[in-house]
Amino acid sequence: GDSVTQMEGPVTLSEEAFLTINCTYTATGYPSLFWYVQYPGEGLQLLLKATKADDKGSNKGFEATYRKETTSFHLEKGSVQVSDSAVYFCALSDRGSGNTGKLIFGQGTTLQVKP
Amino acid sequence: DVKVTQSSRYLVKRTGEKVFLECVQDMDHENMFWYRQDPGLGLRLIYFSYDVKMKEKGDIPEGYSVSREKKERFSLILESASTNQTSMYLCASSHAGQGNYGYTFGSGTRLTVV
């Protein structure tokens, strides 16, 4: 079945460092891809998304490019801040799954940014 | 501001109690979902619903049931709470379609069963 694999955390960085969180997927159809962020004690918020190959999603300085050839959707940010400390989830939605729009999530990667 | 509202942020219940977790969305979404989140296990789908009175089992439905009598409300029921159901519960909703929209999540309910 479809699946999402994220790099294991925690990832610990100093403020202003470059961030990459790896995400790869397997899917039989043509998925849309998402990154969600969960701040401490909160639910998940949509960070960015991409719906077709070579699309780049971006928001709040974060970017991710939908790479069909490598089945990847890595999250990047050029300069992280302490306020970026959170858990990040990669997810996919298989367009072939009919009308449910069900998402499949990775395990989540914890990011801790130190001042 | 559109949103998904979960009725409680924190809940403490006793073993054997029947527990109701309520979720309401104001976006006229067709689909609604219940997940539980545990350290090291990520998000696991319990049940979902794609229409009023419709429901489908997710990956871990045992010990849970759901109710969707109105489009905006999706309830998760723990028939007889047990300590292994202590967890963070997340409700989400989305438009029907082919998955381009993603989910909108509630803030979560942290349930402790003692």
PDB file of C-alpha atoms in Angstrom:
ATOM      1  CA  GLY A   1       0.000   0.000   0.000  1.00  0.00           C
ATOM      2  CA  ASP A   2       0.883   3.659  -0.088  1.00  0.00           C
ATOM      3  CA  SER A   3       3.343   4.866   2.516  1.00  0.00           C
ATOM      4  CA  VAL A   4       5.428   7.822   3.639  1.00  0.00           C
ATOM      5  CA  THR A   5       8.871   7.613   5.215  1.00  0.00           C
ATOM      6  CA  GLN A   6      10.447  10.516   7.058  1.00  0.00           C
ATOM      7  CA  MET A   7      13.890  10.890   8.508  1.00  0.00           C
ATOM      8  CA  GLU A   8      14.022  10.064  12.165  1.00  0.00           C
ATOM      9  CA  GLY A   9      14.441  12.800  14.675  1.00  0.00           C
ATOM     10  CA  PRO A  10      14.971  14.609  16.760  1.00  0.00           C
ATOM     11  CA  VAL A  11      16.784  17.140  14.639  1.00  0.00           C
ATOM     12  CA  THR A  12      18.620  19.727  16.691  1.00  0.00           C
ATOM     13  CA  LEU A  13      19.901  22.898  15.033  1.00  0.00           C
ATOM     14  CA  SER A  14      21.229  26.263  16.068  1.00  0.00           C
ATOM     15  CA  GLU A  15      19.285  29.370  15.131  1.00  0.00           C
ATOM     16  CA  GLU A  16      19.904  30.521  11.538  1.00  0.00           C
ATOM     17  CA  ALA A  17      21.074  27.067  10.430  1.00  0.00           C
ATOM     18  CA  PHE A  18      19.840  25.435   7.223  1.00  0.00           C
ATOM     19  CA  LEU A  19      17.119  22.816   7.633  1.00  0.00           C
ATOM     20  CA  THR A  20      16.368  19.736   5.572  1.00  0.00           C
ATOM     21  CA  ILE A  21      13.856  17.107   6.635  1.00  0.00           C
ATOM     22  CA  ASN A  22      13.752  14.192   4.216  1.00  0.00           C
ATOM     23  CA  CYS A  23      10.501  12.620   3.063  1.00  0.00           C
ATOM     24  CA  THR A  24      10.068   9.835   0.520  1.00  0.00           C
ATOM     25  CA  TYR A  25       6.903   8.088  -0.521  1.00  0.00           C
ATOM     26  CA  THR A  26       5.503   5.066  -2.320  1.00  0.00           C
ATOM     27  CA  ALA A  27       2.186   5.361  -4.106  1.00  0.00           C
ATOM     28  CA  THR A  28       0.422   3.560  -6.898  1.00  0.00           C
ATOM     29  CA  GLY A  29      -1.397   6.629  -8.190  1.00  0.00           C
ATOM     30  CA  TYR A  30      -0.494  10.295  -8.542  1.00  0.00           C
ATOM     31  CA  PRO A  31      -0.512  11.661  -5.024  1.00  0.00           C
ATOM     32  CA  SER A  32      -0.759  15.172  -3.723  1.00  0.00           C
ATOM     33  CA  LEU A  33       1.918  15.817  -1.108  1.00  0.00           C
ATOM     34  CA  PHE A  34       1.720  17.839   2.083  1.00  0.00           C
ATOM     35  CA  TRP A  35       3.784  19.057   4.998  1.00  0.00           C
ATOM     36  CA  TYR A  36       2.042  19.659   8.306  1.00  0.00           C
ATOM     37  CA  VAL A  37       3.493  21.264  11.425  1.00  0.00           C
ATOM     38  CA  GLN A  38       2.460  20.616  15.025  1.00  0.00           C
ATOM     39  CA  TYR A  39       3.536  23.124  17.664  1.00  0.00           C
ATOM     40  CA  PRO A  40       3.662  21.911  21.280  1.00  0.00           C
ATOM     41  CA  GLY A  41       0.216  21.181  22.691  1.00  0.00           C
ATOM     42  CA  GLU A  42      -1.548  21.955  19.416  1.00  0.00           C
ATOM     43  CA  GLY A  43      -3.164  20.124  16.533  1.00  0.00           C
ATOM     44  CA  LEU A  44      -1.568  19.891  13.100  1.00  0.00           C
ATOM     45  CA  GLN A  45      -1.533  22.846  10.700  1.00  0.00           C
ATOM     46  CA  LEU A  46      -1.033  22.648   6.967  1.00  0.00           C
ATOM     47  CA  LEU A  47       2.357  24.164   6.165  1.00  0.00           C
ATOM     48  CA  LEU A  48       2.539  23.668   2.400  1.00  0.00           C
ATOM     49  CA  LYS A  49       1.437  21.355  -0.367  1.00  0.00           C
ATOM     50  CA  ALA A  50       2.135  20.327  -3.960  1.00  0.00           C
ATOM     51  CA  THR A  51      -0.337  18.602  -6.230  1.00  0.00           C
ATOM     52  CA  LYS A  52       1.755  17.511  -9.213  1.00  0.00           C
ATOM     53  CA  ALA A  53       5.302  16.657 -10.207  1.00  0.00           C
ATOM     54  CA  ASP A  54       7.818  19.538 -10.130  1.00  0.00           C
ATOM     55  CA  ASP A  55       5.448  21.764  -8.153  1.00  0.00           C
ATOM     56  CA  LYS A  56       7.098  23.703  -5.351  1.00  0.00           C
ATOM     57  CA  GLY A  57       5.095  24.424  -2.240  1.00  0.00           C
ATOM     58  CA  SER A  58       6.210  27.286  -0.006  1.00  0.00           C
ATOM     59  CA  ASN A  59       5.080  29.053   3.141  1.00  0.00           C
ATOM     60  CA  LYS A  60       6.733  30.960   6.028  1.00  0.00           C
ATOM     61  CA  GLY A  61      10.180  30.473   4.484  1.00  0.00           C
ATOM     62  CA  PHE A  62       9.752  26.703   4.126  1.00  0.00           C
ATOM     63  CA  GLU A  63       9.869  25.045   0.714  1.00  0.00           C
ATOM     64  CA  ALA A  64       9.418  21.559  -0.695  1.00  0.00           C
ATOM     65  CA  THR A  65       9.555  20.354  -4.305  1.00  0.00           C
ATOM     66  CA  TYR A  66       7.557  17.391  -5.576  1.00  0.00           C
ATOM     67  CA  ARG A  67      10.164  15.099  -7.207  1.00  0.00           C
ATOM     68  CA  LYS A  68       8.466  12.247  -9.007  1.00  0.00           C
ATOM     69  CA  GLU A  69      11.722  10.732 -10.272  1.00  0.00           C
ATOM     70  CA  THR A  70      13.050  10.284  -6.734  1.00  0.00           C
ATOM     71  CA  THR A  71       9.603   9.971  -5.076  1.00  0.00           C
ATOM     72  CA  SER A  72      10.614  12.651  -2.597  1.00  0.00           C
ATOM     73  CA  PHE A  73       9.225  15.815  -1.020  1.00  0.00           C
ATOM     74  CA  HIS A  74      11.994  17.118   1.228  1.00  0.00           C
ATOM     75  CA  LEU A  75      11.266  20.103   3.466  1.00  0.00           C
ATOM     76  CA  GLU A  76      13.854  22.923   3.530  1.00  0.00           C
ATOM     77  CA  LYS A  77      14.329  26.269   5.191  1.00  0.00           C
ATOM     78  CA  GLY A  78      17.307  28.507   4.744  1.00  0.00           C
ATOM     79  CA  SER A  79      17.485  29.954   8.263  1.00  0.00           C
ATOM     80  CA  VAL A  80      15.554  28.423  11.136  1.00  0.00           C
ATOM     81  CA  GLN A  81      14.307  30.263  14.194  1.00  0.00           C
ATOM     82  CA  VAL A  82      13.601  29.093  17.719  1.00  0.00           C
ATOM     83  CA  SER A  83       9.892  29.506  16.927  1.00  0.00           C
ATOM     84  CA  ASP A  84      10.204  26.781  14.253  1.00  0.00           C
ATOM     85  CA  SER A  85      10.663  24.161  16.970  1.00  0.00           C
ATOM     86  CA  ALA A  86       7.829  21.705  16.346  1.00  0.00           C
ATOM     87  CA  VAL A  87       6.987  18.292  14.938  1.00  0.00           C
ATOM     88  CA  TYR A  88       6.796  18.122  11.137  1.00  0.00           C
ATOM     89  CA  PHE A  89       4.691  15.537   9.300  1.00  0.00           C
ATOM     90  CA  CYS A  90       4.913  14.610   5.645  1.00  0.00           C
ATOM     91  CA  ALA A  91       1.712  13.213   4.109  1.00  0.00           C
ATOM     92  CA  LEU A  92       0.278  12.055   0.811  1.00  0.00           C
ATOM     93  CA  SER A  93      -3.164  11.720  -0.650  1.00  0.00           C
ATOM     94  CA  ASP A  94      -3.566   9.225  -3.423  1.00  0.00           C
ATOM     95  CA  ARG A  95      -5.798  10.676  -6.096  1.00  0.00           C
ATOM     96  CA  GLY A  96      -6.750   7.172  -7.058  1.00  0.00           C
ATOM     97  CA  SER A  97      -8.370   6.542  -3.676  1.00  0.00           C
ATOM     98  CA  GLY A  98     -11.715   7.848  -4.806  1.00  0.00           C
ATOM     99  CA  ASN A  99     -13.716  10.377  -2.907  1.00  0.00           C
ATOM    100  CA  THR A 100     -12.387   9.998   0.582  1.00  0.00           C
ATOM    101  CA  GLY A 101      -9.386  12.297   0.335  1.00  0.00           C
ATOM    102  CA  LYS A 102      -7.728  10.204   3.019  1.00  0.00           C
ATOM    103  CA  LEU A 103      -4.174  11.196   3.900  1.00  0.00           C
ATOM    104  CA  ILE A 104      -1.333   8.876   4.798  1.00  0.00           C
ATOM    105  CA  PHE A 105       1.126  10.395   7.262  1.00  0.00           C
ATOM    106  CA  GLY A 106       4.771   9.816   8.000  1.00  0.00           C
ATOM    107  CA  GLN A 107       5.885   9.257  11.566  1.00  0.00           C
ATOM    108  CA  GLY A 108       6.792  12.873  12.178  1.00  0.00           C
ATOM    109  CA  THR A 109      10.172  14.528  12.735  1.00  0.00           C
ATOM    110  CA  THR A 110      10.818  16.621  15.826  1.00  0.00           C
ATOM    111  CA  LEU A 111      12.822  19.784  15.217  1.00  0.00           C
ATOM    112  CA  GLN A 112      14.451  21.620  18.102  1.00  0.00           C
ATOM    113  CA  VAL A 113      16.122  24.941  17.396  1.00  0.00           C
ATOM    114  CA  LYS A 114      18.483  26.325  20.016  1.00  0.00           C
ATOM    115  CA  PRO A 115      19.279  30.041  20.376  1.00  0.00           C
TER     116      PRO A 115
ATOM    117  CA  ASP B   1     -12.023  32.037  10.668  1.00  0.00           C
ATOM    118  CA  VAL B   2     -12.872  28.512   9.553  1.00  0.00           C
ATOM    119  CA  LYS B   3     -12.060  25.831  12.006  1.00  0.00           C
ATOM    120  CA  VAL B   4     -12.480  22.418  13.556  1.00  0.00           C
ATOM    121  CA  THR B   5     -13.437  22.505  17.217  1.00  0.00           C
ATOM    122  CA  GLN B   6     -12.888  19.668  19.667  1.00  0.00           C
ATOM    123  CA  SER B   7     -14.998  19.944  22.770  1.00  0.00           C
ATOM    124  CA  SER B   8     -12.276  19.364  25.359  1.00  0.00           C
ATOM    125  CA  ARG B   9      -8.528  20.007  25.440  1.00  0.00           C
ATOM    126  CA  TYR B  10      -7.925  17.768  28.446  1.00  0.00           C
ATOM    127  CA  LEU B  11     -10.045  14.938  29.797  1.00  0.00           C
ATOM    128  CA  VAL B  12      -9.553  12.489  32.658  1.00  0.00           C
ATOM    129  CA  LYS B  13     -11.795   9.445  32.803  1.00  0.00           C
ATOM    130  CA  ARG B  14     -11.939   6.247  34.827  1.00  0.00           C
ATOM    131  CA  THR B  15     -11.452   2.758  33.467  1.00  0.00           C
ATOM    132  CA  GLY B  16     -14.741   1.311  32.240  1.00  0.00           C
ATOM    133  CA  GLU B  17     -16.434   4.662  31.649  1.00  0.00           C
ATOM    134  CA  LYS B  18     -18.131   5.433  28.354  1.00  0.00           C
ATOM    135  CA  VAL B  19     -16.375   8.444  26.854  1.00  0.00           C
ATOM    136  CA  PHE B  20     -17.598  10.799  24.157  1.00  0.00           C
ATOM    137  CA  LEU B  21     -15.215  13.016  22.205  1.00  0.00           C
ATOM    138  CA  GLU B  22     -16.961  15.623  20.110  1.00  0.00           C
ATOM    139  CA  CYS B  23     -15.766  17.368  16.978  1.00  0.00           C
ATOM    140  CA  VAL B  24     -17.522  20.128  15.056  1.00  0.00           C
ATOM    141  CA  GLN B  25     -16.450  21.804  11.811  1.00  0.00           C
ATOM    142  CA  ASP B  26     -17.876  24.916  10.213  1.00  0.00           C
ATOM    143  CA  MET B  27     -16.477  24.510   6.698  1.00  0.00           C
ATOM    144  CA  ASP B  28     -19.234  22.335   5.227  1.00  0.00           C
ATOM    145  CA  HIS B  29     -16.664  19.571   4.737  1.00  0.00           C
ATOM    146  CA  GLU B  30     -17.909  16.190   3.611  1.00  0.00           C
ATOM    147  CA  ASN B  31     -15.132  14.131   5.161  1.00  0.00           C
ATOM    148  CA  MET B  32     -14.263  13.855   8.825  1.00  0.00           C
ATOM    149  CA  PHE B  33     -11.583  11.787  10.558  1.00  0.00           C
ATOM    150  CA  TRP B  34     -10.482  10.667  13.989  1.00  0.00           C
ATOM    151  CA  TYR B  35      -6.827   9.926  14.724  1.00  0.00           C
ATOM    152  CA  ARG B  36      -4.896   9.085  17.809  1.00  0.00           C
ATOM    153  CA  GLN B  37      -1.321  10.241  18.277  1.00  0.00           C
ATOM    154  CA  ASP B  38       1.171   8.434  20.472  1.00  0.00           C
ATOM    155  CA  PRO B  39       4.918   8.993  20.900  1.00  0.00           C
ATOM    156  CA  GLY B  40       6.885   6.937  18.409  1.00  0.00           C
ATOM    157  CA  LEU B  41       3.762   5.742  16.584  1.00  0.00           C
ATOM    158  CA  GLY B  42       2.783   8.879  14.691  1.00  0.00           C
ATOM    159  CA  LEU B  43      -0.838   9.380  13.674  1.00  0.00           C
ATOM    160  CA  ARG B  44      -3.076   6.361  13.451  1.00  0.00           C
ATOM    161  CA  LEU B  45      -6.495   6.520  11.824  1.00  0.00           C
ATOM    162  CA  ILE B  46      -9.335   5.223  13.994  1.00  0.00           C
ATOM    163  CA  TYR B  47     -12.435   5.945  11.908  1.00  0.00           C
ATOM    164  CA  PHE B  48     -13.508   8.257   9.158  1.00  0.00           C
ATOM    165  CA  SER B  49     -16.759   9.384   7.597  1.00  0.00           C
ATOM    166  CA  TYR B  50     -17.400  10.735   4.128  1.00  0.00           C
ATOM    167  CA  ASP B  51     -21.077  11.540   4.583  1.00  0.00           C
ATOM    168  CA  VAL B  52     -23.772  11.820   7.193  1.00  0.00           C
ATOM    169  CA  LYS B  53     -24.486   8.441   8.782  1.00  0.00           C
ATOM    170  CA  MET B  54     -21.618   6.889   6.841  1.00  0.00           C
ATOM    171  CA  LYS B  55     -18.504   5.560   8.541  1.00  0.00           C
ATOM    172  CA  GLU B  56     -15.525   3.423   7.710  1.00  0.00           C
ATOM    173  CA  LYS B  57     -12.969   1.745   9.905  1.00  0.00           C
ATOM    174  CA  GLY B  58      -9.459   3.013   9.890  1.00  0.00           C
ATOM    175  CA  ASP B  59      -6.349   1.173  11.003  1.00  0.00           C
ATOM    176  CA  ILE B  60      -7.169   0.801  14.712  1.00  0.00           C
ATOM    177  CA  PRO B  61     -10.964   0.787  15.240  1.00  0.00           C
ATOM    178  CA  GLU B  62     -11.030  -1.761  18.074  1.00  0.00           C
ATOM    179  CA  GLY B  63     -12.540  -0.349  21.252  1.00  0.00           C
ATOM    180  CA  TYR B  64     -13.992   2.669  19.467  1.00  0.00           C
ATOM    181  CA  SER B  65     -17.178   3.601  17.643  1.00  0.00           C
ATOM    182  CA  VAL B  66     -18.306   6.781  15.918  1.00  0.00           C
ATOM    183  CA  SER B  67     -21.456   8.700  15.161  1.00  0.00           C
ATOM    184  CA  ARG B  68     -22.213  11.215  12.455  1.00  0.00           C
ATOM    185  CA  GLU B  69     -25.822  12.326  12.609  1.00  0.00           C
ATOM    186  CA  LYS B  70     -25.164  15.799  11.180  1.00  0.00           C
ATOM    187  CA  LYS B  71     -22.680  16.901   8.559  1.00  0.00           C
ATOM    188  CA  GLU B  72     -20.802  19.228  10.874  1.00  0.00           C
ATOM    189  CA  ARG B  73     -20.422  16.879  13.847  1.00  0.00           C
ATOM    190  CA  PHE B  74     -18.396  13.684  14.226  1.00  0.00           C
ATOM    191  CA  SER B  75     -18.274  11.949  17.586  1.00  0.00           C
ATOM    192  CA  LEU B  76     -15.786   9.366  18.781  1.00  0.00           C
ATOM    193  CA  ILE B  77     -17.045   6.972  21.447  1.00  0.00           C
ATOM    194  CA  LEU B  78     -14.956   4.825  23.747  1.00  0.00           C
ATOM    195  CA  GLU B  79     -17.439   2.186  24.805  1.00  0.00           C
ATOM    196  CA  SER B  80     -15.496   1.140  27.905  1.00  0.00           C
ATOM    197  CA  ALA B  81     -12.388   3.203  28.431  1.00  0.00           C
ATOM    198  CA  SER B  82      -9.143   1.411  29.193  1.00  0.00           C
ATOM    199  CA  THR B  83      -5.737   2.710  30.232  1.00  0.00           C
ATOM    200  CA  ASN B  84      -4.260   1.827  26.841  1.00  0.00           C
ATOM    201  CA  GLN B  85      -6.589   4.395  25.297  1.00  0.00           C
ATOM    202  CA  THR B  86      -4.743   7.180  27.076  1.00  0.00           C
ATOM    203  CA  SER B  87      -3.612   9.301  24.147  1.00  0.00           C
ATOM    204  CA  MET B  88      -3.937  12.513  22.177  1.00  0.00           C
ATOM    205  CA  TYR B  89      -7.002  12.395  19.929  1.00  0.00           C
ATOM    206  CA  LEU B  90      -7.123  14.532  16.818  1.00  0.00           C
ATOM    207  CA  CYS B  91     -10.149  15.291  14.681  1.00  0.00           C
ATOM    208  CA  ALA B  92      -9.803  16.509  11.107  1.00  0.00           C
ATOM    209  CA  SER B  93     -12.047  17.373   8.188  1.00  0.00           C
ATOM    210  CA  SER B  94     -11.655  17.862   4.456  1.00  0.00           C
ATOM    211  CA  HIS B  95     -13.591  18.399   1.290  1.00  0.00           C
ATOM    212  CA  ALA B  96     -14.572  15.387  -0.743  1.00  0.00           C
ATOM    213  CA  GLY B  97     -12.687  14.941  -3.941  1.00  0.00           C
ATOM    214  CA  GLN B  98      -9.401  13.512  -4.870  1.00  0.00           C
ATOM    215  CA  GLY B  99      -7.256  14.617  -2.036  1.00  0.00           C
ATOM    216  CA  ASN B 100      -5.904  17.932  -3.241  1.00  0.00           C
ATOM    217  CA  TYR B 101      -7.242  19.873  -0.320  1.00  0.00           C
ATOM    218  CA  GLY B 102      -5.569  18.326   2.687  1.00  0.00           C
ATOM    219  CA  TYR B 103      -7.084  18.332   6.138  1.00  0.00           C
ATOM    220  CA  THR B 104      -8.006  20.940   8.689  1.00  0.00           C
ATOM    221  CA  PHE B 105      -7.269  19.708  12.198  1.00  0.00           C
ATOM    222  CA  GLY B 106      -8.721  20.512  15.571  1.00  0.00           C
ATOM    223  CA  SER B 107      -6.475  21.364  18.513  1.00  0.00           C
ATOM    224  CA  GLY B 108      -6.693  17.866  19.952  1.00  0.00           C
ATOM    225  CA  THR B 109      -8.045  16.257  23.119  1.00  0.00           C
ATOM    226  CA  ARG B 110      -5.548  14.776  25.526  1.00  0.00           C
ATOM    227  CA  LEU B 111      -7.371  11.911  27.211  1.00  0.00           C
ATOM    228  CA  THR B 112      -6.066  10.222  30.321  1.00  0.00           C
ATOM    229  CA  VAL B 113      -7.756   7.035  31.508  1.00  0.00           C
ATOM    230  CA  VAL B 114      -7.001   6.153  35.133  1.00  0.00           C
TER     231      VAL B 114
END
